Amino acid sequence: EPEVTQTPSHQVTQMGQEVILRCVPISNHLYFYWYRQILGQKVEFLVSFYNNEISEKSEIFDDQFSVERPDGSNFTLKIRSTKLEDSAMYFCASSDEGVYNSPLHFGNGTRLTVT
Amino acid sequence: LAKTTQPISMDSYEGQEVNITCSHNNIATNDYITWYQQFPSQGPRFIIQGYKTKVTNEVASLFIPADRKSSTLSLPRVSLSDTAVYYCLVGEGDMRFGAGTRLTVKP
């Protein structure tokens, strides 16, 4: 069964540094998403992406964050000037028709630790 | 966006059937109901999706009454490995997860 893959599985960075989290969505999917989950808390929506542009973003997704689909297979989340509170699991997801009638397929996440 | 309400936690024993109900009073006509399962340190995993009446797959059943203001995820004969958080999502474009229901299956 096709999978969403994320790399790295664990990233440690110092406060103030930039990180790029990478995702390879399922190949025929058209919608892409980033979520984060702080330890012990719920899964929080960050951003959705379709047709090479952001379709929706949450209040969490401020100027510190950006997303990009640099080629036909990768989908990245960049976090600039990381803060301690950015420490979380970051999950990428994809779907082939949007959430309405197509479930999200999640990767296993990148654990980001900001020290 | 339809807001959902689920119990925060549930306990069960191996071999029992577990029913988790989700309330979604302001569900819209075009909204589907989707359930996900999440194990610790893993991404949520799609379990089942439905629009009305009953849907069944190899993992679970989903019961939706005629008014569609609630839905019930049914897990038959749970095992220890079914211990997880279960999320109910409703609606078109509803990409936001609630707190979910933490199911603990005991031996």
mmCIF file with all atom_site columns, C-alpha atoms in Angstrom:
data_model
loop_
_atom_site.group_PDB
_atom_site.id
_atom_site.type_symbol
_atom_site.label_atom_id
_atom_site.label_alt_id
_atom_site.label_comp_id
_atom_site.label_asym_id
_atom_site.label_entity_id
_atom_site.label_seq_id
_atom_site.pdbx_PDB_ins_code
_atom_site.Cartn_x
_atom_site.Cartn_y
_atom_site.Cartn_z
_atom_site.occupancy
_atom_site.B_iso_or_equiv
_atom_site.pdbx_formal_charge
_atom_site.auth_seq_id
_atom_site.auth_comp_id
_atom_site.auth_asym_id
_atom_site.auth_atom_id
_atom_site.pdbx_PDB_model_num
ATOM 1   C CA . GLU A 1 1   ? 0.000   0.000  0.000  1.00 0.00 ? 1   GLU A CA 1
ATOM 2   C CA . PRO A 1 2   ? 1.382   3.439  -0.903 1.00 0.00 ? 2   PRO A CA 1
ATOM 3   C CA . GLU A 1 3   ? 2.674   5.462  2.012  1.00 0.00 ? 3   GLU A CA 1
ATOM 4   C CA . VAL A 1 4   ? 3.486   9.028  2.900  1.00 0.00 ? 4   VAL A CA 1
ATOM 5   C CA . THR A 1 5   ? 7.128   9.157  3.926  1.00 0.00 ? 5   THR A CA 1
ATOM 6   C CA . GLN A 1 6   ? 8.756   11.806 6.071  1.00 0.00 ? 6   GLN A CA 1
ATOM 7   C CA . THR A 1 7   ? 12.386  12.606 6.725  1.00 0.00 ? 7   THR A CA 1
ATOM 8   C CA . PRO A 1 8   ? 14.148  12.902 9.020  1.00 0.00 ? 8   PRO A CA 1
ATOM 9   C CA . SER A 1 9   ? 12.370  10.931 11.713 1.00 0.00 ? 9   SER A CA 1
ATOM 10  C CA . HIS A 1 10  ? 14.034  13.054 14.384 1.00 0.00 ? 10  HIS A CA 1
ATOM 11  C CA . GLN A 1 11  ? 15.602  16.488 14.065 1.00 0.00 ? 11  GLN A CA 1
ATOM 12  C CA . VAL A 1 12  ? 17.392  18.341 16.809 1.00 0.00 ? 12  VAL A CA 1
ATOM 13  C CA . THR A 1 13  ? 18.155  22.005 16.299 1.00 0.00 ? 13  THR A CA 1
ATOM 14  C CA . GLN A 1 14  ? 19.188  24.993 18.310 1.00 0.00 ? 14  GLN A CA 1
ATOM 15  C CA . MET A 1 15  ? 16.854  27.862 18.997 1.00 0.00 ? 15  MET A CA 1
ATOM 16  C CA . GLY A 1 16  ? 17.024  30.441 16.233 1.00 0.00 ? 16  GLY A CA 1
ATOM 17  C CA . GLN A 1 17  ? 18.073  28.007 13.538 1.00 0.00 ? 17  GLN A CA 1
ATOM 18  C CA . GLU A 1 18  ? 16.062  27.157 10.432 1.00 0.00 ? 18  GLU A CA 1
ATOM 19  C CA . VAL A 1 19  ? 14.819  23.649 9.752  1.00 0.00 ? 19  VAL A CA 1
ATOM 20  C CA . ILE A 1 20  ? 13.277  22.007 6.719  1.00 0.00 ? 20  ILE A CA 1
ATOM 21  C CA . LEU A 1 21  ? 11.056  19.018 7.184  1.00 0.00 ? 21  LEU A CA 1
ATOM 22  C CA . ARG A 1 22  ? 10.544  16.838 4.152  1.00 0.00 ? 22  ARG A CA 1
ATOM 23  C CA . CYS A 1 23  ? 7.657   14.739 2.965  1.00 0.00 ? 23  CYS A CA 1
ATOM 24  C CA . VAL A 1 24  ? 6.973   12.556 -0.035 1.00 0.00 ? 24  VAL A CA 1
ATOM 25  C CA . PRO A 1 25  ? 3.191   12.326 -0.456 1.00 0.00 ? 25  PRO A CA 1
ATOM 26  C CA . ILE A 1 26  ? 1.457   9.442  -2.167 1.00 0.00 ? 26  ILE A CA 1
ATOM 27  C CA . SER A 1 27  ? 2.217   9.837  -5.848 1.00 0.00 ? 27  SER A CA 1
ATOM 28  C CA . ASN A 1 28  ? -1.257  10.392 -7.313 1.00 0.00 ? 28  ASN A CA 1
ATOM 29  C CA . HIS A 1 29  ? -2.489  12.621 -4.512 1.00 0.00 ? 29  HIS A CA 1
ATOM 30  C CA . LEU A 1 30  ? -3.286  16.260 -5.150 1.00 0.00 ? 30  LEU A CA 1
ATOM 31  C CA . TYR A 1 31  ? -3.802  17.775 -1.700 1.00 0.00 ? 31  TYR A CA 1
ATOM 32  C CA . PHE A 1 32  ? -1.060  18.088 0.875  1.00 0.00 ? 32  PHE A CA 1
ATOM 33  C CA . TYR A 1 33  ? -1.118  19.047 4.525  1.00 0.00 ? 33  TYR A CA 1
ATOM 34  C CA . TRP A 1 34  ? 1.091   19.722 7.507  1.00 0.00 ? 34  TRP A CA 1
ATOM 35  C CA . TYR A 1 35  ? 0.012   19.129 11.085 1.00 0.00 ? 35  TYR A CA 1
ATOM 36  C CA . ARG A 1 36  ? 1.850   19.301 14.342 1.00 0.00 ? 36  ARG A CA 1
ATOM 37  C CA . GLN A 1 37  ? 1.324   17.618 17.686 1.00 0.00 ? 37  GLN A CA 1
ATOM 38  C CA . ILE A 1 38  ? 2.932   18.900 20.834 1.00 0.00 ? 38  ILE A CA 1
ATOM 39  C CA . LEU A 1 39  ? 3.606   16.092 23.301 1.00 0.00 ? 39  LEU A CA 1
ATOM 40  C CA . GLY A 1 40  ? 0.416   15.078 25.056 1.00 0.00 ? 40  GLY A CA 1
ATOM 41  C CA . GLN A 1 41  ? -1.780  17.444 23.059 1.00 0.00 ? 41  GLN A CA 1
ATOM 42  C CA . LYS A 1 42  ? -4.083  17.124 20.088 1.00 0.00 ? 42  LYS A CA 1
ATOM 43  C CA . VAL A 1 43  ? -3.176  17.085 16.423 1.00 0.00 ? 43  VAL A CA 1
ATOM 44  C CA . GLU A 1 44  ? -3.167  20.693 15.169 1.00 0.00 ? 44  GLU A CA 1
ATOM 45  C CA . PHE A 1 45  ? -3.748  21.712 11.574 1.00 0.00 ? 45  PHE A CA 1
ATOM 46  C CA . LEU A 1 46  ? -1.090  24.002 10.117 1.00 0.00 ? 46  LEU A CA 1
ATOM 47  C CA . VAL A 1 47  ? -1.640  24.308 6.383  1.00 0.00 ? 47  VAL A CA 1
ATOM 48  C CA . SER A 1 48  ? -3.134  22.734 3.296  1.00 0.00 ? 48  SER A CA 1
ATOM 49  C CA . PHE A 1 49  ? -1.667  22.988 -0.201 1.00 0.00 ? 49  PHE A CA 1
ATOM 50  C CA . TYR A 1 50  ? -3.203  22.399 -3.599 1.00 0.00 ? 50  TYR A CA 1
ATOM 51  C CA . ASN A 1 51  ? -2.213  23.290 -7.121 1.00 0.00 ? 51  ASN A CA 1
ATOM 52  C CA . ASN A 1 52  ? 1.057   24.800 -5.949 1.00 0.00 ? 52  ASN A CA 1
ATOM 53  C CA . GLU A 1 53  ? -0.459  27.211 -3.511 1.00 0.00 ? 53  GLU A CA 1
ATOM 54  C CA . ILE A 1 54  ? -1.704  27.348 0.032  1.00 0.00 ? 54  ILE A CA 1
ATOM 55  C CA . SER A 1 55  ? -5.438  26.664 0.154  1.00 0.00 ? 55  SER A CA 1
ATOM 56  C CA . GLU A 1 56  ? -5.924  27.150 3.869  1.00 0.00 ? 56  GLU A CA 1
ATOM 57  C CA . LYS A 1 57  ? -3.795  27.876 6.909  1.00 0.00 ? 57  LYS A CA 1
ATOM 58  C CA . SER A 1 58  ? -4.373  28.063 10.620 1.00 0.00 ? 58  SER A CA 1
ATOM 59  C CA . GLU A 1 59  ? -3.514  30.841 13.018 1.00 0.00 ? 59  GLU A CA 1
ATOM 60  C CA . ILE A 1 60  ? -0.425  28.849 14.007 1.00 0.00 ? 60  ILE A CA 1
ATOM 61  C CA . PHE A 1 61  ? 0.976   29.092 10.483 1.00 0.00 ? 61  PHE A CA 1
ATOM 62  C CA . ASP A 1 62  ? 2.479   32.564 10.698 1.00 0.00 ? 62  ASP A CA 1
ATOM 63  C CA . ASP A 1 63  ? 5.411   34.154 8.864  1.00 0.00 ? 63  ASP A CA 1
ATOM 64  C CA . GLN A 1 64  ? 7.795   31.793 10.612 1.00 0.00 ? 64  GLN A CA 1
ATOM 65  C CA . PHE A 1 65  ? 6.484   28.941 8.483  1.00 0.00 ? 65  PHE A CA 1
ATOM 66  C CA . SER A 1 66  ? 6.496   28.299 4.773  1.00 0.00 ? 66  SER A CA 1
ATOM 67  C CA . VAL A 1 67  ? 5.701   25.360 2.524  1.00 0.00 ? 67  VAL A CA 1
ATOM 68  C CA . GLU A 1 68  ? 6.972   24.411 -0.871 1.00 0.00 ? 68  GLU A CA 1
ATOM 69  C CA . ARG A 1 69  ? 6.610   21.691 -3.452 1.00 0.00 ? 69  ARG A CA 1
ATOM 70  C CA . PRO A 1 70  ? 10.027  22.019 -5.075 1.00 0.00 ? 70  PRO A CA 1
ATOM 71  C CA . ASP A 1 71  ? 9.523   19.166 -7.516 1.00 0.00 ? 71  ASP A CA 1
ATOM 72  C CA . GLY A 1 72  ? 6.942   16.590 -8.484 1.00 0.00 ? 72  GLY A CA 1
ATOM 73  C CA . SER A 1 73  ? 7.421   14.423 -5.434 1.00 0.00 ? 73  SER A CA 1
ATOM 74  C CA . ASN A 1 74  ? 8.527   16.400 -2.387 1.00 0.00 ? 74  ASN A CA 1
ATOM 75  C CA . PHE A 1 75  ? 6.551   18.659 -0.085 1.00 0.00 ? 75  PHE A CA 1
ATOM 76  C CA . THR A 1 76  ? 8.495   20.635 2.506  1.00 0.00 ? 76  THR A CA 1
ATOM 77  C CA . LEU A 1 77  ? 7.799   22.650 5.630  1.00 0.00 ? 77  LEU A CA 1
ATOM 78  C CA . LYS A 1 78  ? 10.348  25.302 6.533  1.00 0.00 ? 78  LYS A CA 1
ATOM 79  C CA . ILE A 1 79  ? 10.459  26.756 10.009 1.00 0.00 ? 79  ILE A CA 1
ATOM 80  C CA . ARG A 1 80  ? 12.570  29.865 10.320 1.00 0.00 ? 80  ARG A CA 1
ATOM 81  C CA . SER A 1 81  ? 14.199  30.993 13.544 1.00 0.00 ? 81  SER A CA 1
ATOM 82  C CA . THR A 1 82  ? 12.947  28.070 15.601 1.00 0.00 ? 82  THR A CA 1
ATOM 83  C CA . LYS A 1 83  ? 11.695  28.571 19.130 1.00 0.00 ? 83  LYS A CA 1
ATOM 84  C CA . LEU A 1 84  ? 11.566  26.187 22.055 1.00 0.00 ? 84  LEU A CA 1
ATOM 85  C CA . GLU A 1 85  ? 7.800   25.936 21.669 1.00 0.00 ? 85  GLU A CA 1
ATOM 86  C CA . ASP A 1 86  ? 8.184   24.632 18.129 1.00 0.00 ? 86  ASP A CA 1
ATOM 87  C CA . SER A 1 87  ? 9.274   21.307 19.624 1.00 0.00 ? 87  SER A CA 1
ATOM 88  C CA . ALA A 1 88  ? 6.651   18.832 18.477 1.00 0.00 ? 88  ALA A CA 1
ATOM 89  C CA . MET A 1 89  ? 5.862   15.991 16.108 1.00 0.00 ? 89  MET A CA 1
ATOM 90  C CA . TYR A 1 90  ? 5.197   17.298 12.626 1.00 0.00 ? 90  TYR A CA 1
ATOM 91  C CA . PHE A 1 91  ? 3.001   15.178 10.400 1.00 0.00 ? 91  PHE A CA 1
ATOM 92  C CA . CYS A 1 92  ? 2.584   15.431 6.663  1.00 0.00 ? 92  CYS A CA 1
ATOM 93  C CA . ALA A 1 93  ? -0.579  14.114 5.025  1.00 0.00 ? 93  ALA A CA 1
ATOM 94  C CA . SER A 1 94  ? -1.977  13.818 1.545  1.00 0.00 ? 94  SER A CA 1
ATOM 95  C CA . SER A 1 95  ? -5.305  13.045 -0.069 1.00 0.00 ? 95  SER A CA 1
ATOM 96  C CA . ASP A 1 96  ? -6.414  12.578 -3.637 1.00 0.00 ? 96  ASP A CA 1
ATOM 97  C CA . GLU A 1 97  ? -9.578  14.662 -3.699 1.00 0.00 ? 97  GLU A CA 1
ATOM 98  C CA . GLY A 1 98  ? -9.512  16.803 -0.598 1.00 0.00 ? 98  GLY A CA 1
ATOM 99  C CA . VAL A 1 99  ? -10.837 15.949 2.859  1.00 0.00 ? 99  VAL A CA 1
ATOM 100 C CA . TYR A 1 100 ? -14.495 16.083 1.840  1.00 0.00 ? 100 TYR A CA 1
ATOM 101 C CA . ASN A 1 101 ? -14.612 12.756 0.143  1.00 0.00 ? 101 ASN A CA 1
ATOM 102 C CA . SER A 1 102 ? -11.106 11.390 0.437  1.00 0.00 ? 102 SER A CA 1
ATOM 103 C CA . PRO A 1 103 ? -9.417  10.440 3.702  1.00 0.00 ? 103 PRO A CA 1
ATOM 104 C CA . LEU A 1 104 ? -6.091  11.853 4.763  1.00 0.00 ? 104 LEU A CA 1
ATOM 105 C CA . HIS A 1 105 ? -3.064  9.583  4.623  1.00 0.00 ? 105 HIS A CA 1
ATOM 106 C CA . PHE A 1 106 ? -0.458  10.522 7.205  1.00 0.00 ? 106 PHE A CA 1
ATOM 107 C CA . GLY A 1 107 ? 3.236   9.915  7.445  1.00 0.00 ? 107 GLY A CA 1
ATOM 108 C CA . ASN A 1 108 ? 4.836   8.787  10.685 1.00 0.00 ? 108 ASN A CA 1
ATOM 109 C CA . GLY A 1 109 ? 6.101   12.234 11.437 1.00 0.00 ? 109 GLY A CA 1
ATOM 110 C CA . THR A 1 110 ? 9.277   14.117 12.234 1.00 0.00 ? 110 THR A CA 1
ATOM 111 C CA . ARG A 1 111 ? 10.018  14.714 15.871 1.00 0.00 ? 111 ARG A CA 1
ATOM 112 C CA . LEU A 1 112 ? 11.505  18.198 16.115 1.00 0.00 ? 112 LEU A CA 1
ATOM 113 C CA . THR A 1 113 ? 13.408  19.070 19.260 1.00 0.00 ? 113 THR A CA 1
ATOM 114 C CA . VAL A 1 114 ? 14.502  22.673 19.697 1.00 0.00 ? 114 VAL A CA 1
ATOM 115 C CA . THR A 1 115 ? 17.134  23.205 22.370 1.00 0.00 ? 115 THR A CA 1
ATOM 116 C CA . LEU B 2 1   ? -17.388 23.608 10.043 1.00 0.00 ? 1   LEU B CA 1
ATOM 117 C CA . ALA B 2 2   ? -19.218 21.001 12.066 1.00 0.00 ? 2   ALA B CA 1
ATOM 118 C CA . LYS B 2 3   ? -17.993 20.855 15.651 1.00 0.00 ? 3   LYS B CA 1
ATOM 119 C CA . THR B 2 4   ? -17.657 17.397 17.130 1.00 0.00 ? 4   THR B CA 1
ATOM 120 C CA . THR B 2 5   ? -17.915 16.153 20.695 1.00 0.00 ? 5   THR B CA 1
ATOM 121 C CA . GLN B 2 6   ? -16.503 12.827 21.864 1.00 0.00 ? 6   GLN B CA 1
ATOM 122 C CA . PRO B 2 7   ? -15.855 11.283 25.274 1.00 0.00 ? 7   PRO B CA 1
ATOM 123 C CA . ILE B 2 8   ? -12.348 12.095 26.457 1.00 0.00 ? 8   ILE B CA 1
ATOM 124 C CA . SER B 2 9   ? -11.562 8.519  27.456 1.00 0.00 ? 9   SER B CA 1
ATOM 125 C CA . MET B 2 10  ? -12.950 5.004  27.577 1.00 0.00 ? 10  MET B CA 1
ATOM 126 C CA . ASP B 2 11  ? -11.771 1.771  29.115 1.00 0.00 ? 11  ASP B CA 1
ATOM 127 C CA . SER B 2 12  ? -12.523 -1.716 27.869 1.00 0.00 ? 12  SER B CA 1
ATOM 128 C CA . TYR B 2 13  ? -11.323 -5.285 28.203 1.00 0.00 ? 13  TYR B CA 1
ATOM 129 C CA . GLU B 2 14  ? -9.956  -7.603 25.584 1.00 0.00 ? 14  GLU B CA 1
ATOM 130 C CA . GLY B 2 15  ? -12.628 -9.353 23.584 1.00 0.00 ? 15  GLY B CA 1
ATOM 131 C CA . GLN B 2 16  ? -15.327 -6.783 24.237 1.00 0.00 ? 16  GLN B CA 1
ATOM 132 C CA . GLU B 2 17  ? -17.087 -4.667 21.660 1.00 0.00 ? 17  GLU B CA 1
ATOM 133 C CA . VAL B 2 18  ? -16.371 -0.962 22.010 1.00 0.00 ? 18  VAL B CA 1
ATOM 134 C CA . ASN B 2 19  ? -18.673 1.777  20.792 1.00 0.00 ? 19  ASN B CA 1
ATOM 135 C CA . ILE B 2 20  ? -17.432 5.361  20.620 1.00 0.00 ? 20  ILE B CA 1
ATOM 136 C CA . THR B 2 21  ? -20.037 7.997  19.884 1.00 0.00 ? 21  THR B CA 1
ATOM 137 C CA . CYS B 2 22  ? -19.387 11.364 18.300 1.00 0.00 ? 22  CYS B CA 1
ATOM 138 C CA . SER B 2 23  ? -21.904 14.198 18.371 1.00 0.00 ? 23  SER B CA 1
ATOM 139 C CA . HIS B 2 24  ? -22.049 16.603 15.442 1.00 0.00 ? 24  HIS B CA 1
ATOM 140 C CA . ASN B 2 25  ? -25.265 18.563 15.799 1.00 0.00 ? 25  ASN B CA 1
ATOM 141 C CA . ASN B 2 26  ? -24.566 21.095 13.053 1.00 0.00 ? 26  ASN B CA 1
ATOM 142 C CA . ILE B 2 27  ? -23.538 18.641 10.366 1.00 0.00 ? 27  ILE B CA 1
ATOM 143 C CA . ALA B 2 28  ? -24.226 19.977 6.884  1.00 0.00 ? 28  ALA B CA 1
ATOM 144 C CA . THR B 2 29  ? -25.975 18.168 4.062  1.00 0.00 ? 29  THR B CA 1
ATOM 145 C CA . ASN B 2 30  ? -22.779 17.429 2.142  1.00 0.00 ? 30  ASN B CA 1
ATOM 146 C CA . ASP B 2 31  ? -20.649 16.482 5.137  1.00 0.00 ? 31  ASP B CA 1
ATOM 147 C CA . TYR B 2 32  ? -19.073 13.059 5.461  1.00 0.00 ? 32  TYR B CA 1
ATOM 148 C CA . ILE B 2 33  ? -18.011 11.540 8.782  1.00 0.00 ? 33  ILE B CA 1
ATOM 149 C CA . THR B 2 34  ? -14.493 10.161 9.032  1.00 0.00 ? 34  THR B CA 1
ATOM 150 C CA . TRP B 2 35  ? -12.770 8.349  11.875 1.00 0.00 ? 35  TRP B CA 1
ATOM 151 C CA . TYR B 2 36  ? -9.036  8.086  12.491 1.00 0.00 ? 36  TYR B CA 1
ATOM 152 C CA . GLN B 2 37  ? -6.926  6.095  14.928 1.00 0.00 ? 37  GLN B CA 1
ATOM 153 C CA . GLN B 2 38  ? -3.637  7.289  16.383 1.00 0.00 ? 38  GLN B CA 1
ATOM 154 C CA . PHE B 2 39  ? -1.017  5.295  18.247 1.00 0.00 ? 39  PHE B CA 1
ATOM 155 C CA . PRO B 2 40  ? 1.670   7.080  20.290 1.00 0.00 ? 40  PRO B CA 1
ATOM 156 C CA . SER B 2 41  ? 4.394   8.656  18.163 1.00 0.00 ? 41  SER B CA 1
ATOM 157 C CA . GLN B 2 42  ? 2.597   7.775  14.923 1.00 0.00 ? 42  GLN B CA 1
ATOM 158 C CA . GLY B 2 43  ? 0.466   9.740  12.517 1.00 0.00 ? 43  GLY B CA 1
ATOM 159 C CA . PRO B 2 44  ? -3.314  9.314  12.537 1.00 0.00 ? 44  PRO B CA 1
ATOM 160 C CA . ARG B 2 45  ? -4.553  6.425  10.436 1.00 0.00 ? 45  ARG B CA 1
ATOM 161 C CA . PHE B 2 46  ? -7.837  6.385  8.522  1.00 0.00 ? 46  PHE B CA 1
ATOM 162 C CA . ILE B 2 47  ? -10.282 3.804  9.850  1.00 0.00 ? 47  ILE B CA 1
ATOM 163 C CA . ILE B 2 48  ? -13.653 4.361  8.216  1.00 0.00 ? 48  ILE B CA 1
ATOM 164 C CA . GLN B 2 49  ? -15.820 6.958  6.527  1.00 0.00 ? 49  GLN B CA 1
ATOM 165 C CA . GLY B 2 50  ? -19.563 7.210  6.000  1.00 0.00 ? 50  GLY B CA 1
ATOM 166 C CA . TYR B 2 51  ? -22.425 9.473  5.040  1.00 0.00 ? 51  TYR B CA 1
ATOM 167 C CA . LYS B 2 52  ? -25.505 7.715  6.368  1.00 0.00 ? 52  LYS B CA 1
ATOM 168 C CA . THR B 2 53  ? -26.814 4.414  7.786  1.00 0.00 ? 53  THR B CA 1
ATOM 169 C CA . LYS B 2 54  ? -24.092 1.820  8.257  1.00 0.00 ? 54  LYS B CA 1
ATOM 170 C CA . VAL B 2 55  ? -20.658 1.249  6.831  1.00 0.00 ? 55  VAL B CA 1
ATOM 171 C CA . THR B 2 56  ? -18.510 -1.763 7.637  1.00 0.00 ? 56  THR B CA 1
ATOM 172 C CA . ASN B 2 57  ? -14.959 -2.684 6.746  1.00 0.00 ? 57  ASN B CA 1
ATOM 173 C CA . GLU B 2 58  ? -12.437 -5.200 8.009  1.00 0.00 ? 58  GLU B CA 1
ATOM 174 C CA . VAL B 2 59  ? -11.556 -3.014 10.980 1.00 0.00 ? 59  VAL B CA 1
ATOM 175 C CA . ALA B 2 60  ? -14.755 -1.374 12.222 1.00 0.00 ? 60  ALA B CA 1
ATOM 176 C CA . SER B 2 61  ? -18.358 -0.430 11.644 1.00 0.00 ? 61  SER B CA 1
ATOM 177 C CA . LEU B 2 62  ? -19.799 3.047  11.540 1.00 0.00 ? 62  LEU B CA 1
ATOM 178 C CA . PHE B 2 63  ? -23.424 3.655  12.473 1.00 0.00 ? 63  PHE B CA 1
ATOM 179 C CA . ILE B 2 64  ? -25.091 6.902  11.478 1.00 0.00 ? 64  ILE B CA 1
ATOM 180 C CA . PRO B 2 65  ? -28.723 7.583  12.467 1.00 0.00 ? 65  PRO B CA 1
ATOM 181 C CA . ALA B 2 66  ? -31.189 9.171  10.093 1.00 0.00 ? 66  ALA B CA 1
ATOM 182 C CA . ASP B 2 67  ? -30.709 12.688 11.480 1.00 0.00 ? 67  ASP B CA 1
ATOM 183 C CA . ARG B 2 68  ? -26.898 12.338 11.133 1.00 0.00 ? 68  ARG B CA 1
ATOM 184 C CA . LYS B 2 69  ? -26.339 14.419 14.250 1.00 0.00 ? 69  LYS B CA 1
ATOM 185 C CA . SER B 2 70  ? -24.189 11.710 15.754 1.00 0.00 ? 70  SER B CA 1
ATOM 186 C CA . SER B 2 71  ? -22.223 8.671  14.699 1.00 0.00 ? 71  SER B CA 1
ATOM 187 C CA . THR B 2 72  ? -20.910 5.611  16.485 1.00 0.00 ? 72  THR B CA 1
ATOM 188 C CA . LEU B 2 73  ? -17.668 3.844  15.733 1.00 0.00 ? 73  LEU B CA 1
ATOM 189 C CA . SER B 2 74  ? -17.918 0.185  16.680 1.00 0.00 ? 74  SER B CA 1
ATOM 190 C CA . LEU B 2 75  ? -14.804 -1.924 17.234 1.00 0.00 ? 75  LEU B CA 1
ATOM 191 C CA . PRO B 2 76  ? -15.637 -5.615 17.532 1.00 0.00 ? 76  PRO B CA 1
ATOM 192 C CA . ARG B 2 77  ? -13.700 -7.779 19.994 1.00 0.00 ? 77  ARG B CA 1
ATOM 193 C CA . VAL B 2 78  ? -10.964 -5.313 20.863 1.00 0.00 ? 78  VAL B CA 1
ATOM 194 C CA . SER B 2 79  ? -7.447  -6.404 21.703 1.00 0.00 ? 79  SER B CA 1
ATOM 195 C CA . LEU B 2 80  ? -4.646  -4.694 23.598 1.00 0.00 ? 80  LEU B CA 1
ATOM 196 C CA . SER B 2 81  ? -3.343  -3.343 20.301 1.00 0.00 ? 81  SER B CA 1
ATOM 197 C CA . ASP B 2 82  ? -6.513  -1.292 19.837 1.00 0.00 ? 82  ASP B CA 1
ATOM 198 C CA . THR B 2 83  ? -5.388  0.985  22.648 1.00 0.00 ? 83  THR B CA 1
ATOM 199 C CA . ALA B 2 84  ? -5.152  4.340  20.884 1.00 0.00 ? 84  ALA B CA 1
ATOM 200 C CA . VAL B 2 85  ? -6.782  7.736  20.446 1.00 0.00 ? 85  VAL B CA 1
ATOM 201 C CA . TYR B 2 86  ? -9.778  7.777  18.103 1.00 0.00 ? 86  TYR B CA 1
ATOM 202 C CA . TYR B 2 87  ? -10.809 10.948 16.298 1.00 0.00 ? 87  TYR B CA 1
ATOM 203 C CA . CYS B 2 88  ? -14.082 11.813 14.601 1.00 0.00 ? 88  CYS B CA 1
ATOM 204 C CA . LEU B 2 89  ? -13.923 14.438 11.836 1.00 0.00 ? 89  LEU B CA 1
ATOM 205 C CA . VAL B 2 90  ? -16.943 15.842 10.087 1.00 0.00 ? 90  VAL B CA 1
ATOM 206 C CA . GLY B 2 91  ? -17.365 18.064 7.117  1.00 0.00 ? 91  GLY B CA 1
ATOM 207 C CA . GLU B 2 92  ? -16.025 19.317 3.908  1.00 0.00 ? 92  GLU B CA 1
ATOM 208 C CA . GLY B 2 93  ? -12.686 20.929 4.461  1.00 0.00 ? 93  GLY B CA 1
ATOM 209 C CA . ASP B 2 94  ? -12.804 20.153 8.142  1.00 0.00 ? 94  ASP B CA 1
ATOM 210 C CA . MET B 2 95  ? -9.131  19.434 8.557  1.00 0.00 ? 95  MET B CA 1
ATOM 211 C CA . ARG B 2 96  ? -9.036  20.167 12.261 1.00 0.00 ? 96  ARG B CA 1
ATOM 212 C CA . PHE B 2 97  ? -8.850  17.381 14.805 1.00 0.00 ? 97  PHE B CA 1
ATOM 213 C CA . GLY B 2 98  ? -10.549 17.542 18.171 1.00 0.00 ? 98  GLY B CA 1
ATOM 214 C CA . ALA B 2 99  ? -9.145  16.031 21.330 1.00 0.00 ? 99  ALA B CA 1
ATOM 215 C CA . GLY B 2 100 ? -10.366 12.560 20.383 1.00 0.00 ? 100 GLY B CA 1
ATOM 216 C CA . THR B 2 101 ? -11.242 9.618  22.606 1.00 0.00 ? 101 THR B CA 1
ATOM 217 C CA . ARG B 2 102 ? -8.440  7.810  24.362 1.00 0.00 ? 102 ARG B CA 1
ATOM 218 C CA . LEU B 2 103 ? -9.370  4.114  24.410 1.00 0.00 ? 103 LEU B CA 1
ATOM 219 C CA . THR B 2 104 ? -7.526  1.873  26.846 1.00 0.00 ? 104 THR B CA 1
ATOM 220 C CA . VAL B 2 105 ? -7.963  -1.858 26.406 1.00 0.00 ? 105 VAL B CA 1
ATOM 221 C CA . LYS B 2 106 ? -7.080  -3.903 29.457 1.00 0.00 ? 106 LYS B CA 1
ATOM 222 C CA . PRO B 2 107 ? -6.241  -7.607 29.632 1.00 0.00 ? 107 PRO B CA 1
#
